[in-house]
Coordinates of C-alpha atoms in Angstrom, one line a residue:
Chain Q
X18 CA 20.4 -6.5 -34.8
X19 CA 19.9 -2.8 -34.0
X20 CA 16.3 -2.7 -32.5
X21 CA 14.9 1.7 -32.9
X22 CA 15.1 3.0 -30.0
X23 CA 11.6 4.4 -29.8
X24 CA 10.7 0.5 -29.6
X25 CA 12.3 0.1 -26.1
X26 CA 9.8 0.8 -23.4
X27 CA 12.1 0.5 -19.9
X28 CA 15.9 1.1 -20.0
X29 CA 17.8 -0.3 -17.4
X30 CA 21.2 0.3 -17.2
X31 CA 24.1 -0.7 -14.5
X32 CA 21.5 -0.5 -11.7
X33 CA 23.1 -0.7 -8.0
X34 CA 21.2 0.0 -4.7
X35 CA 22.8 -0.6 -1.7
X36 CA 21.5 0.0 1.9
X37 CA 24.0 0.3 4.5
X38 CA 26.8 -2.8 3.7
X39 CA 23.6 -4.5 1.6
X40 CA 23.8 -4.7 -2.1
X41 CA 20.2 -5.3 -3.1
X42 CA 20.7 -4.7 -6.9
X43 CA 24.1 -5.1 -8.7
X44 CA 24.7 -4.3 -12.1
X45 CA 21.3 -4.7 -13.1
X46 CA 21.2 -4.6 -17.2
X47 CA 18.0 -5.2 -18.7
X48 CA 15.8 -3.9 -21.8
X49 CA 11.8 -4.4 -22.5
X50 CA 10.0 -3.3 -25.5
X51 CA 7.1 -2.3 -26.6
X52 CA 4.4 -5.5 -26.7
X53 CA 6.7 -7.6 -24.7
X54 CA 5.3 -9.5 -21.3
X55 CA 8.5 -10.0 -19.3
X56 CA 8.5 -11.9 -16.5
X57 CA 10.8 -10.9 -13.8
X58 CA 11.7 -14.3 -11.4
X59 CA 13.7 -14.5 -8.3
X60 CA 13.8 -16.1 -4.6
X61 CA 13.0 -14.2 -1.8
X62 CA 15.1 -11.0 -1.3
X63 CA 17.4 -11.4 -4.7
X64 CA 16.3 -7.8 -5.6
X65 CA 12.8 -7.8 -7.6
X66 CA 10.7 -5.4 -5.1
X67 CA 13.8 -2.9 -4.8
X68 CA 14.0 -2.7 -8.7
X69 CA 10.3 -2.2 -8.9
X70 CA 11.0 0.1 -6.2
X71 CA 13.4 2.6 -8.8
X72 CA 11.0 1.5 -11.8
X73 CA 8.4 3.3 -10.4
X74 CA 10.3 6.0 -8.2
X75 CA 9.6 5.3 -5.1
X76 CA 13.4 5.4 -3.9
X77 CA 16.3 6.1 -6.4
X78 CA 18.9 4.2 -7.5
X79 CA 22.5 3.9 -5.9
X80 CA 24.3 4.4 -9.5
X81 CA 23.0 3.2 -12.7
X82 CA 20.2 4.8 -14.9
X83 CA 16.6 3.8 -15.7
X84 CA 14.5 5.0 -18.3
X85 CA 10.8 4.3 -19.1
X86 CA 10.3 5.4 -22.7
X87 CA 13.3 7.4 -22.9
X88 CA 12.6 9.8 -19.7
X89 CA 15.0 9.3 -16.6
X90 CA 13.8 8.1 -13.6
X91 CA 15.1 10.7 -11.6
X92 CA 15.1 14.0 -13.7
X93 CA 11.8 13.5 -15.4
X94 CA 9.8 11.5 -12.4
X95 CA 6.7 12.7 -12.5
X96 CA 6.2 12.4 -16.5
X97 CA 7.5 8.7 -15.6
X98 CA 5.0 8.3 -12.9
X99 CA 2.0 9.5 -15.0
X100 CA 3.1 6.3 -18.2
X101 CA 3.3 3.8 -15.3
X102 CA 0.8 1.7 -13.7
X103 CA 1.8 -0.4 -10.5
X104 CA 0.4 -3.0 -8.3
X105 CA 3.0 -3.3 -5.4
X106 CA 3.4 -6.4 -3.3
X107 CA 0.4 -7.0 -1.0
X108 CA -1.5 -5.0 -3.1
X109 CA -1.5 -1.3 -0.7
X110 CA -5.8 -0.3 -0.3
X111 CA -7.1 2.5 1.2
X112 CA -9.7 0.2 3.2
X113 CA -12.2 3.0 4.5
X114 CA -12.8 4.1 1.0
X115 CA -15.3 2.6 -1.9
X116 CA -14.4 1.2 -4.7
X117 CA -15.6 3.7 -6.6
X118 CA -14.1 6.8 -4.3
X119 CA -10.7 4.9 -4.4
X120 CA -10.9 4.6 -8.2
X121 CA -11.9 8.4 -8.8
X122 CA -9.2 9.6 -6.1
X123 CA -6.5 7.1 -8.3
X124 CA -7.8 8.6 -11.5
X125 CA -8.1 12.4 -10.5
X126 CA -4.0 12.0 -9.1
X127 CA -3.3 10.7 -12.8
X128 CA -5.0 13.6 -14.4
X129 CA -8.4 12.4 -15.5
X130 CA -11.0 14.2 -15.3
X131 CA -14.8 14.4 -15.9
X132 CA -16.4 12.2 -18.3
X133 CA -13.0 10.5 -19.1
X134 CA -12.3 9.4 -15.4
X135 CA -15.8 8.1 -15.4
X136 CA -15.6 5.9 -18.7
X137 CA -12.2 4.8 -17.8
X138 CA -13.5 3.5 -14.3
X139 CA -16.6 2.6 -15.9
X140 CA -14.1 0.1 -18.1
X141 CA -12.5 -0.8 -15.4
X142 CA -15.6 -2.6 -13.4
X143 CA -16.2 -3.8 -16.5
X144 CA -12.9 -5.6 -17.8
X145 CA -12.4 -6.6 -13.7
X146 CA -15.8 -7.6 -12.7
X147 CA -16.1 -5.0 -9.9
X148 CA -19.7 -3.6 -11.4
X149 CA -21.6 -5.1 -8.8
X150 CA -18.7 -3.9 -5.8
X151 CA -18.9 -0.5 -6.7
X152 CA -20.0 1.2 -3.7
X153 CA -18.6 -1.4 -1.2
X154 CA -16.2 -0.5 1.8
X155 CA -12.5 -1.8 -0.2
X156 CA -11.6 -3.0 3.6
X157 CA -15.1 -5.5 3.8
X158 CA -14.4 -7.1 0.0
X159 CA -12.5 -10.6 -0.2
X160 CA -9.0 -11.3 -1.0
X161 CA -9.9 -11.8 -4.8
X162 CA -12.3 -8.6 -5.1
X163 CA -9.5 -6.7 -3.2
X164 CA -6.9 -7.7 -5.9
X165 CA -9.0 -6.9 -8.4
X166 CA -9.4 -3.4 -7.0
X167 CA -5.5 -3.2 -7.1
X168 CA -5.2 -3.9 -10.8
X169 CA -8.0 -1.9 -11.8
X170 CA -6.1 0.9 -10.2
X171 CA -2.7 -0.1 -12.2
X172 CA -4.7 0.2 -15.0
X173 CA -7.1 3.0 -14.6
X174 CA -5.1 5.6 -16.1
X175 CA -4.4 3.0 -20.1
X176 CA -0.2 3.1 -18.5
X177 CA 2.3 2.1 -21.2
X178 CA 4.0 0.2 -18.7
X179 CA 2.5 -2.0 -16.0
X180 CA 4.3 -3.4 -13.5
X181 CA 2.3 -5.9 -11.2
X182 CA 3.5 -7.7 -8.1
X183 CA 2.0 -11.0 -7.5
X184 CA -1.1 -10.2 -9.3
X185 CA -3.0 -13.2 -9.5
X186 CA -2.7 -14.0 -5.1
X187 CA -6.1 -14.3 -3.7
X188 CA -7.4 -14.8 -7.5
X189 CA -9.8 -18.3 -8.3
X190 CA -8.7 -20.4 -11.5
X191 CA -11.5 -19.1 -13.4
X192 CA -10.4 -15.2 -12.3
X193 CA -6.8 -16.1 -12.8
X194 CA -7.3 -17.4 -16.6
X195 CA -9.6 -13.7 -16.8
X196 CA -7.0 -11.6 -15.7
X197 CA -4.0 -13.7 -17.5
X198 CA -5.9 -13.0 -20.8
X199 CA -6.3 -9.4 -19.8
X200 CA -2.5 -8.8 -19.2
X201 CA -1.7 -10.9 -22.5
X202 CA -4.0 -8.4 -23.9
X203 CA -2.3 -5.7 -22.8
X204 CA 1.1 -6.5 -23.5
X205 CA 0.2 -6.6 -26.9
X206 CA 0.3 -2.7 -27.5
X207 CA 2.0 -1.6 -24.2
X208 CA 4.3 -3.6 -21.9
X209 CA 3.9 -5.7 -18.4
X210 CA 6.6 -6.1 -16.3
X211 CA 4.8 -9.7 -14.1
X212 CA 6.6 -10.8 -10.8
X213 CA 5.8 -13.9 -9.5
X214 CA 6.6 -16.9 -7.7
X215 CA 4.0 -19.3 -9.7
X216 CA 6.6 -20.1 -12.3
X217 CA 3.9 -22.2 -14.5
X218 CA 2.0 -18.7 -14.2
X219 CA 4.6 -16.5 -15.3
X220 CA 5.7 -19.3 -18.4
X221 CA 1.8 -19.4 -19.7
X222 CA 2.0 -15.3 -19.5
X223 CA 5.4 -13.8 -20.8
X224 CA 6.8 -14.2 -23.2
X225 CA 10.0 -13.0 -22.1
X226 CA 11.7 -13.9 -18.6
X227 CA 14.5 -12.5 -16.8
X228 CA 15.8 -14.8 -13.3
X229 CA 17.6 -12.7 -10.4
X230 CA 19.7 -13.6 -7.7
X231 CA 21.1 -11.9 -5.0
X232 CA 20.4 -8.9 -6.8
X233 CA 22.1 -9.8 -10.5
X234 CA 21.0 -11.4 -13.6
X235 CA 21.2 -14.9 -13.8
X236 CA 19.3 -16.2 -16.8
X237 CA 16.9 -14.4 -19.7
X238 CA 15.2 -15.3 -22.9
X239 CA 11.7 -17.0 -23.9
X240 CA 10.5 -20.2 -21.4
X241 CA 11.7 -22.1 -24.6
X242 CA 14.9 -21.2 -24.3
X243 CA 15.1 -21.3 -21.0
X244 CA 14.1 -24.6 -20.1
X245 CA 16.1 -25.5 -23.3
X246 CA 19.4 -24.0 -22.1
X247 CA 19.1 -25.2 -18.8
X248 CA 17.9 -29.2 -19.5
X249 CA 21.8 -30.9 -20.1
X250 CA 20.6 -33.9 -20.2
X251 CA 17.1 -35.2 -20.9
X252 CA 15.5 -38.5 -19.9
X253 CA 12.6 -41.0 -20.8
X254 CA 10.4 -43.2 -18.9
X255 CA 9.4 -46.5 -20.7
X256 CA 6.8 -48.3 -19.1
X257 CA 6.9 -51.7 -21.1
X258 CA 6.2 -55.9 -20.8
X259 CA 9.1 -57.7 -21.3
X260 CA 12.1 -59.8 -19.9
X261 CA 13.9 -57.8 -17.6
X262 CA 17.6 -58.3 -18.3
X263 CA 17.3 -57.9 -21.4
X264 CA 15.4 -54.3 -21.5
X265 CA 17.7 -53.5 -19.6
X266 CA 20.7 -54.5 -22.0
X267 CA 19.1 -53.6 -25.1
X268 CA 18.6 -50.1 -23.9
X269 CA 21.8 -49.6 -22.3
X270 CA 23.4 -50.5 -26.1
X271 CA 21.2 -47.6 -27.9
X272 CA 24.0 -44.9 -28.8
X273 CA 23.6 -41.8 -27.0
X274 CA 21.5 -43.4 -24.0
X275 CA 24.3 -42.7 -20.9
X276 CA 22.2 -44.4 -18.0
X277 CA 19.2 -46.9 -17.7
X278 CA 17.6 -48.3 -14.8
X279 CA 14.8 -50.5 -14.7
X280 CA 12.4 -51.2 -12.0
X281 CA 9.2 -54.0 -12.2
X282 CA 5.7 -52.1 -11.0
X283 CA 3.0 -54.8 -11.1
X284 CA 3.1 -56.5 -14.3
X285 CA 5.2 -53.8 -16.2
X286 CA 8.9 -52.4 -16.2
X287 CA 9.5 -48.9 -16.0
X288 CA 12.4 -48.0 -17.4
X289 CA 14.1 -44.6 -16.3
X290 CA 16.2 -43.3 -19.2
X291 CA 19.0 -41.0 -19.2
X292 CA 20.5 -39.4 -22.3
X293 CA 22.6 -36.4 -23.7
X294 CA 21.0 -33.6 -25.6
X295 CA 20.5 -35.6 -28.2
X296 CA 16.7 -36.6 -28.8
X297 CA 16.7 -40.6 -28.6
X298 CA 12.8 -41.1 -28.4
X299 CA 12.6 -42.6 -31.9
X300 CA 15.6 -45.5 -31.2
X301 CA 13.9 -46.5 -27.9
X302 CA 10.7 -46.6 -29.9
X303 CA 12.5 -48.7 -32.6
X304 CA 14.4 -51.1 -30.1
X305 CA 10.8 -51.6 -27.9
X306 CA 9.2 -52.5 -31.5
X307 CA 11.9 -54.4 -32.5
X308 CA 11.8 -56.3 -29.2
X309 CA 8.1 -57.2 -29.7
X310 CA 7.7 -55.5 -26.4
X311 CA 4.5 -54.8 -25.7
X312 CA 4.7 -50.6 -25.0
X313 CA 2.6 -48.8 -22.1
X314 CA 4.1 -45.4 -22.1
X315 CA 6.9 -43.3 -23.3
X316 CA 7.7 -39.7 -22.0
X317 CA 10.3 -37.3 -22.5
X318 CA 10.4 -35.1 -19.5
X319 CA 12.5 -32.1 -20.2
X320 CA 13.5 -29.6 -17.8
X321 CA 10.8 -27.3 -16.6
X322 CA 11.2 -23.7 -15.3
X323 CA 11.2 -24.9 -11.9
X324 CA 14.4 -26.6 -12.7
X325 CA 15.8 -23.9 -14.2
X326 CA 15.0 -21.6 -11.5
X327 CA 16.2 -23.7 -9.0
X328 CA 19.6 -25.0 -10.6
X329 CA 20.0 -21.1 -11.0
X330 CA 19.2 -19.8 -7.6
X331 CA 19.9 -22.0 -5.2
X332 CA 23.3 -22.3 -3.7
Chain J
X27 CA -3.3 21.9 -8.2
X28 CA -5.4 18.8 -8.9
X29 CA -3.4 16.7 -7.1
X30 CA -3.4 18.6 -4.1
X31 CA -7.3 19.1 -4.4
X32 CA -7.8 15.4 -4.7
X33 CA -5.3 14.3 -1.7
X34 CA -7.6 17.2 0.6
X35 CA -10.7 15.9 -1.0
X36 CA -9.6 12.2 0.0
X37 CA -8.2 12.9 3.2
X38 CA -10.8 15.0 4.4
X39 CA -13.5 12.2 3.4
X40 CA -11.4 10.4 5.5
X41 CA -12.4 11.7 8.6
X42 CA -15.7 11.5 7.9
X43 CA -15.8 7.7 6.7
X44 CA -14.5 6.8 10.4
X45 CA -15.9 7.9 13.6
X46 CA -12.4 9.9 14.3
X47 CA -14.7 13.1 13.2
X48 CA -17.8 13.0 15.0
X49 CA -15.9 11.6 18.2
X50 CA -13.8 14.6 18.0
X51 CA -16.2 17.4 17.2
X52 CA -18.6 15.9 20.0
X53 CA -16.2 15.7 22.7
X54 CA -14.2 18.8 21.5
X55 CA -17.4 21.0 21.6
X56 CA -19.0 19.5 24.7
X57 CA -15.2 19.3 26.6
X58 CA -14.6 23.0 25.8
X59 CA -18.0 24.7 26.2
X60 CA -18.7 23.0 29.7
X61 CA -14.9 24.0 31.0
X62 CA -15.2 27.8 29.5
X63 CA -19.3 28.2 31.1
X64 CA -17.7 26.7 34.5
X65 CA -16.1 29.8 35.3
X66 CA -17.7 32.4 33.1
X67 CA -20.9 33.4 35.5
X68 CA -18.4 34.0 38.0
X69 CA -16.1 36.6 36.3
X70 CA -19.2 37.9 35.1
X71 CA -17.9 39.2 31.9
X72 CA -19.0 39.3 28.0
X73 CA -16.2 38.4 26.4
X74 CA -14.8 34.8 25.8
X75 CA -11.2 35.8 27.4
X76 CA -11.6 32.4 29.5
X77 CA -12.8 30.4 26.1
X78 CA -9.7 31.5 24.7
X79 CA -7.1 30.5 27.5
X80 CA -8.5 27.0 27.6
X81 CA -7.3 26.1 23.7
X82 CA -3.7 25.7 24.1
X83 CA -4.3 23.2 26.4
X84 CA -7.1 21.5 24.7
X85 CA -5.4 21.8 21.7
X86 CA -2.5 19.6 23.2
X87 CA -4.6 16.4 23.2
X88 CA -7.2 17.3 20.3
X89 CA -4.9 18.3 17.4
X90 CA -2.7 15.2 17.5
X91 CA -5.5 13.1 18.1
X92 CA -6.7 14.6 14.5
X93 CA -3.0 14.0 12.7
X94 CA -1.6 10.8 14.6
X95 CA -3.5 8.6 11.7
X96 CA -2.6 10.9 8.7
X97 CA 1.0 9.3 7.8
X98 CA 1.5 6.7 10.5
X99 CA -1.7 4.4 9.0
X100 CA -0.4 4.6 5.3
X101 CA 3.2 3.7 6.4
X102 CA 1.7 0.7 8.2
X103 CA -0.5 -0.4 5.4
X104 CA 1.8 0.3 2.7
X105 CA -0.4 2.7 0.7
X106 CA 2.2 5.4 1.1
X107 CA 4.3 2.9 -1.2
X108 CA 1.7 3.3 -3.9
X109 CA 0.5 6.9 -3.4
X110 CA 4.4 8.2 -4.1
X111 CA 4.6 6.5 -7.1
X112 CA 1.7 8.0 -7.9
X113 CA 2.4 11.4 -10.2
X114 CA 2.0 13.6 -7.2
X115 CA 5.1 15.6 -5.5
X116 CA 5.8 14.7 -2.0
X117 CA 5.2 18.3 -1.2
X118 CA 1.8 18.2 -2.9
X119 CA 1.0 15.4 -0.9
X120 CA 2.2 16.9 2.6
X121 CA 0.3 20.0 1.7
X122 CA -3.0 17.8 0.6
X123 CA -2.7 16.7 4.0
X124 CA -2.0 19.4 5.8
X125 CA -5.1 21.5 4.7
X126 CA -7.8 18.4 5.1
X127 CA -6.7 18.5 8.6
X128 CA -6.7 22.2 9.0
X129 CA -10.3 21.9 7.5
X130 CA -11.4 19.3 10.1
X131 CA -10.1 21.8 12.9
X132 CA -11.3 25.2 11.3
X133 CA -15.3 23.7 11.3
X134 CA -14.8 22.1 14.9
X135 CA -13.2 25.4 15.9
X136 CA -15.9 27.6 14.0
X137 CA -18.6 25.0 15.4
X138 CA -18.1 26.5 18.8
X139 CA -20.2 29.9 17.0
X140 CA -22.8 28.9 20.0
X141 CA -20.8 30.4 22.4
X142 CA -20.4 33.6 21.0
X143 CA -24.0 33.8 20.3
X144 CA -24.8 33.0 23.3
X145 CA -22.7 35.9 24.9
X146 CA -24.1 38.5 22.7
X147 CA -27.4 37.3 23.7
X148 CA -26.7 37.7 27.5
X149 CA -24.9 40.5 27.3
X150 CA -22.4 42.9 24.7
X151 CA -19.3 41.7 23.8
X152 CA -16.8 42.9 21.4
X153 CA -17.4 41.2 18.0
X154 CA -14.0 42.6 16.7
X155 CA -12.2 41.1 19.4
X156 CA -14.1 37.6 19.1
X157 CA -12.7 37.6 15.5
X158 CA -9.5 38.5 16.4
X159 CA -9.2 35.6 19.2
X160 CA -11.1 33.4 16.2
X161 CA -8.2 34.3 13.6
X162 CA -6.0 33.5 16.3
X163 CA -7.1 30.3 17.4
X164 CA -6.9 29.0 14.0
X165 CA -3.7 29.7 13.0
X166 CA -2.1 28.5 16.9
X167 CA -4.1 25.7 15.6
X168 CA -2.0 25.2 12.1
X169 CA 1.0 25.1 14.0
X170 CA 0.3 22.7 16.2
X171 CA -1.1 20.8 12.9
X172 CA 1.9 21.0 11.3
X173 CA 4.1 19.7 14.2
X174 CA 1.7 16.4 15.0
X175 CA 1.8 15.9 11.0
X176 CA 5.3 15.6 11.2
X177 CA 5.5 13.5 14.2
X178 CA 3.0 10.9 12.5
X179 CA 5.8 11.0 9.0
X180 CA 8.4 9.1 11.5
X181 CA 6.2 6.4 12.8
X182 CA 4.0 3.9 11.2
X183 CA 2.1 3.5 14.5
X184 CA -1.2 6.1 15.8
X185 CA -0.5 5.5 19.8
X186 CA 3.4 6.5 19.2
X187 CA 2.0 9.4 16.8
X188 CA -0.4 10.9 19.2
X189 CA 1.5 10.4 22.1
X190 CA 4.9 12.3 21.1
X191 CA 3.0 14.9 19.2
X192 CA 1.5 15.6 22.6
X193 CA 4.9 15.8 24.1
X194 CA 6.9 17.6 21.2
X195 CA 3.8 20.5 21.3
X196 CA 3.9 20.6 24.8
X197 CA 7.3 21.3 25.2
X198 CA 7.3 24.2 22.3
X199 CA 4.6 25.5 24.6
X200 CA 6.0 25.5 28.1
X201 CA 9.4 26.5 26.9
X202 CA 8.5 30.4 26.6
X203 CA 6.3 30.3 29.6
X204 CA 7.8 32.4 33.0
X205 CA 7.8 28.7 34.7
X206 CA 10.9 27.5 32.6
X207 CA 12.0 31.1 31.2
X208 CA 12.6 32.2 35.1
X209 CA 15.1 30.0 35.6
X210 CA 17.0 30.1 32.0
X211 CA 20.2 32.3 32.0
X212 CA 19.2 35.7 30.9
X213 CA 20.6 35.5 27.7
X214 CA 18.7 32.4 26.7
X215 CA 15.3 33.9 28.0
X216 CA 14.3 35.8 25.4
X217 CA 15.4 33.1 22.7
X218 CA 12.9 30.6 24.7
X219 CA 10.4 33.0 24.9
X220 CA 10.4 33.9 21.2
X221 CA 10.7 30.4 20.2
X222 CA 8.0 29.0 22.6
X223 CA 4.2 28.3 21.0
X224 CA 2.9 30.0 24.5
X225 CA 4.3 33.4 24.7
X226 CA 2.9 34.3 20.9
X227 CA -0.8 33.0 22.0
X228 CA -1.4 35.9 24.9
X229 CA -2.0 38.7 22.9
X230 CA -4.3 36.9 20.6
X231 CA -6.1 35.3 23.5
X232 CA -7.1 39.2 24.4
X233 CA -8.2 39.5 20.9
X234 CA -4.7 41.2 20.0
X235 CA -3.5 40.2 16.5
X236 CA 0.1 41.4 16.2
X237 CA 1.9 40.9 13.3
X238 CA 4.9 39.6 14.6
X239 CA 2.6 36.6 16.1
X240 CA 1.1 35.9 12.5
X241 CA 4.6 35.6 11.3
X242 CA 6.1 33.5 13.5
X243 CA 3.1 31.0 13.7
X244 CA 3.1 31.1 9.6
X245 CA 7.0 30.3 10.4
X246 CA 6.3 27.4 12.9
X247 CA 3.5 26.1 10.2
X248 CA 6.6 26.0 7.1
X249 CA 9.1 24.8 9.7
X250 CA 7.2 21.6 9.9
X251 CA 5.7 20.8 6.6
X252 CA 9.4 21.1 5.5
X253 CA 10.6 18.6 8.1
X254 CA 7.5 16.8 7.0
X255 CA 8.8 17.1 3.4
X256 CA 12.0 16.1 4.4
X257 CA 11.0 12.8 6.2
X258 CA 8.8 11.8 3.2
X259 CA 12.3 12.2 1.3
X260 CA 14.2 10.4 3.7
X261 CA 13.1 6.5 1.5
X262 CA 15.5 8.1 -0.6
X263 CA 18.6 8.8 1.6
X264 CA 21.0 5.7 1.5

């Protein structure tokens, strides 16, 4: 498996950044390709602003390299600058301006000029829904308009990579499913770097996820895999009519089942089921039917990223 | 070149989309006119001499007022974070700056024309000299730009900006005046007085525009976009 090299968008390599006696990034190894939505994860403070931070070259690294479509970071930082959009954390406006001065002032920096800055921010009220906002004060819009105006900047200038902070905070569902196709959209052809906290956000949008802690990688591949790798064990909740001892027995003698607990809710039992890896839904099925019991529910619940990110993290 | 043309362009909007701009060319223009006219039907003389003598003073509280916001408000709302990863050079940005604010002061400076017209209609002064002190005026002004630029790079808040610009200028300016150069040890005298923003702003308030004046105020002017440069560069020091 030797991907071409042209296909590899950002190349991170041995990152370190320490301040003072604090090592905010260590050993930082990652790759993203073209058409790839990664989704970077991480408490609080493990490192994800500070390696936006040398992504986009705000502040350099300590050792280590970066590369955003084979140009460094540090020698080449202004023809790295021009391929990369950003949203930072908090989304940073210039609240005295318009929209549309703000978008023109982004657009002129990044080189665009005439009838092509026009059309592009012309696109951008469009795909963002800022049409109508056009010639409002930035500082007077609401949260949601104001993020908007944040990614339309990140975008303005068609970037190869985006990198977005927390874009969806301040967004409504119906914006948030909007803006999650536009990035899916995006990603397609280019590639988003997405930081989040909103785990079930980041698993419905990348397809690619990398977890940091305390400034190192601690877990990367697919949400399937993810969740897959992390989940052990798996368990079942049976919710079923029946004799209570002897659910309880009959379960506990399935191979493969390692734990069973039964509780009475009403008229029911609810059964919590613990097993190994192995996937024992169709013998519980085949004992409850066996049984003659009558069957309310049967669920496997398998780890979700929230587990994973916390088993990972915490401690 | 863009890039610097679209920071000016922005900034210099800037001042206009706020009230820091009229405020200051209202009360500049009304503060300055009524102080020099005080005193001027008493020397009885056509020329703006007194007009002249007022500035580095008024300067002192005007031009920081104009750069206390320029750095200090986009550290403390985070824009600078964004802007500089913009593809703009720090010193593109500095210099972006720098000339928006020169702009503001060269119109409220050359807004003060009334004056002059007013003289020449009163009496005959000497338009060469007027231009001279003009010329002058403007590029004292840049210098004390450049230092209250700088001073707004190290903080992220206006009131801390405006108030040690005041005190940095003011001490470049009394240093090389014969209240502190008197009692300096000879040898240091002269250093002070070369090295003080005062002592180079006599000759041009008489209309005088040595070259040795230009120099060291076009000196003054790169000594502090570089240490404005510099702090910009410091997010990357470890």
């Amino acid at each position: 498996m030797s991907p071409t090299n042209d296909s590899v968008m950002l190349e991170v390599k041995d990152l370190n950044k320490n301040f003072g006696n604090v090592h905010a990034v260590r050993n930082l190894t990652f790759e993203v390709r073209k058409g790839e939505v990664l989704g970077f994860l991480g408490p609080n403070g493990a490192g994800k602003t500070t390696t936006m931070r040398i992504i986009t070259c705000f502040i350099p690294a300590s050792s280590g390299t970066v590369k955003v479509s084979g140009m460094d970071t540090v020698q080449n930082d202004l023809e790295v600058r021009k391929r990369i959009g950003y949203l930072p954390e908090n989304n940073p406006l210039y609240l005295d301006m318009t929209v549309d001065e703000y978008l023109k002032f982004a657009g002129e920096i990044r080189g665009l000029k005439g009838a092509q800055l026009t059309n592009r921010i012309h696109d951008m009220f469009q795909v963002c829904g800022l049409a109508k906002m056009a010639n409002r004060q930035i500082g007077k819009l609401s949260k949601g308009y104001k993020q908007r105006v944040g990614l339309a900047q990140a975008m303005l200038h068609n970037p190869d990579l985006l990198i977005l902070d927390e874009p969806m905070s301040g967004l409504d569902p119906n914006q948030i499913i909007e803006i999650r196709q536009l990035i899916k959209k995006m990603g397609e052809e280019k590639t988003v770097i997405y930081c989040s906290h909103i785990l079930s956000e980041v698993a419905a949008t990348c397809n690619r996820i990398l977890i940091i802690n305390d400034g190192a990688i601690v877990a990367s591949g697919t949400p399937d895999e993810l969740t897959a790798g992390a989940s052990k064990t798996s368990g079942y909740m049976l919710k079923v009519k029946g004799d209570k001892a002897s659910v309880q027995a009959k379960l506990s003698a399935i191979p493969g089942i390692t734990g069973v607990t039964v509780q009475e809710s009403g008229e029911w039992l609810e059964a919590t089921i613990t097993s190994g890896k192995e996937d024992v839904g169709e013998k519980i099925y085949k004992c409850v039917s066996e049984n003659g019991w009558s069957l309310a529910e049967l669920k496997r619940h398998s780890a979700s990223l929230e587990d994973v990110f916390t088993q990972l993290t915490r401690g | 070149m863009q890039n610097i043309s679209a920071i000016f362009k922005k900034e210099f909007k800037t001042y206009f989309l706020s009230p820091i701009a009229y405020i200051f060319i209202t009360v500049y223009l009304i503060t300055t006119t009524f102080l020099f006219f005080q005193g001027f039907f008493l020397i009885n003389q056509a020329d703006m001499r007194g007009y002249f003598d007022l500035l580095p003073w008024v300067f002192l509280f005007f031009v920081p007022a104009i750069t206390m916001r320029s750095w200090a408000e986009e550290k403390k709302v985070k824009t600078l974070e964004l802007l500089l990863t913009w593809p703009v050079s720090d010193v593109e940005v500095v210099m972006g700056k720098f000339l928006a604010s020169f702009a503001l002061l060269a119109i409220v400076v050359l807004l003060s024309i009334s004056i002059p017209v007013t003289i020449a209609i009163i009496g005959h002064p000497d338009g060469g000299q007027i231009v001279g002190q003009y010329l002058g005026a403007l590029l004292m002004g840049a210098a004390y730009l450049a230092i209250g630029l700088w001073v707004s790079s190290m903080t992220e808040n206006q009131i801390v900006a405006f108030i040690v610009g005041v005190v940095v200028t003011f001490v470049l300016f009394i240093i090389s005046t014969p209240f502190i150069t008197m009692v300096l040890p000879s040898f240091a005298a002269p250093l002070f007085a070369y090295v003080g923003l005062g002592s180079h702003f006599e000759s041009i308030s008489r209309g005088v525009i040595d070259s040795r004046d230009i120099v060291y105020y076009l000196s003054v002017i790169g000594f502090f976009l570089f240490l404005n440069v510099c702090s910009l560069g410091s997010r990357k020091w470890e």
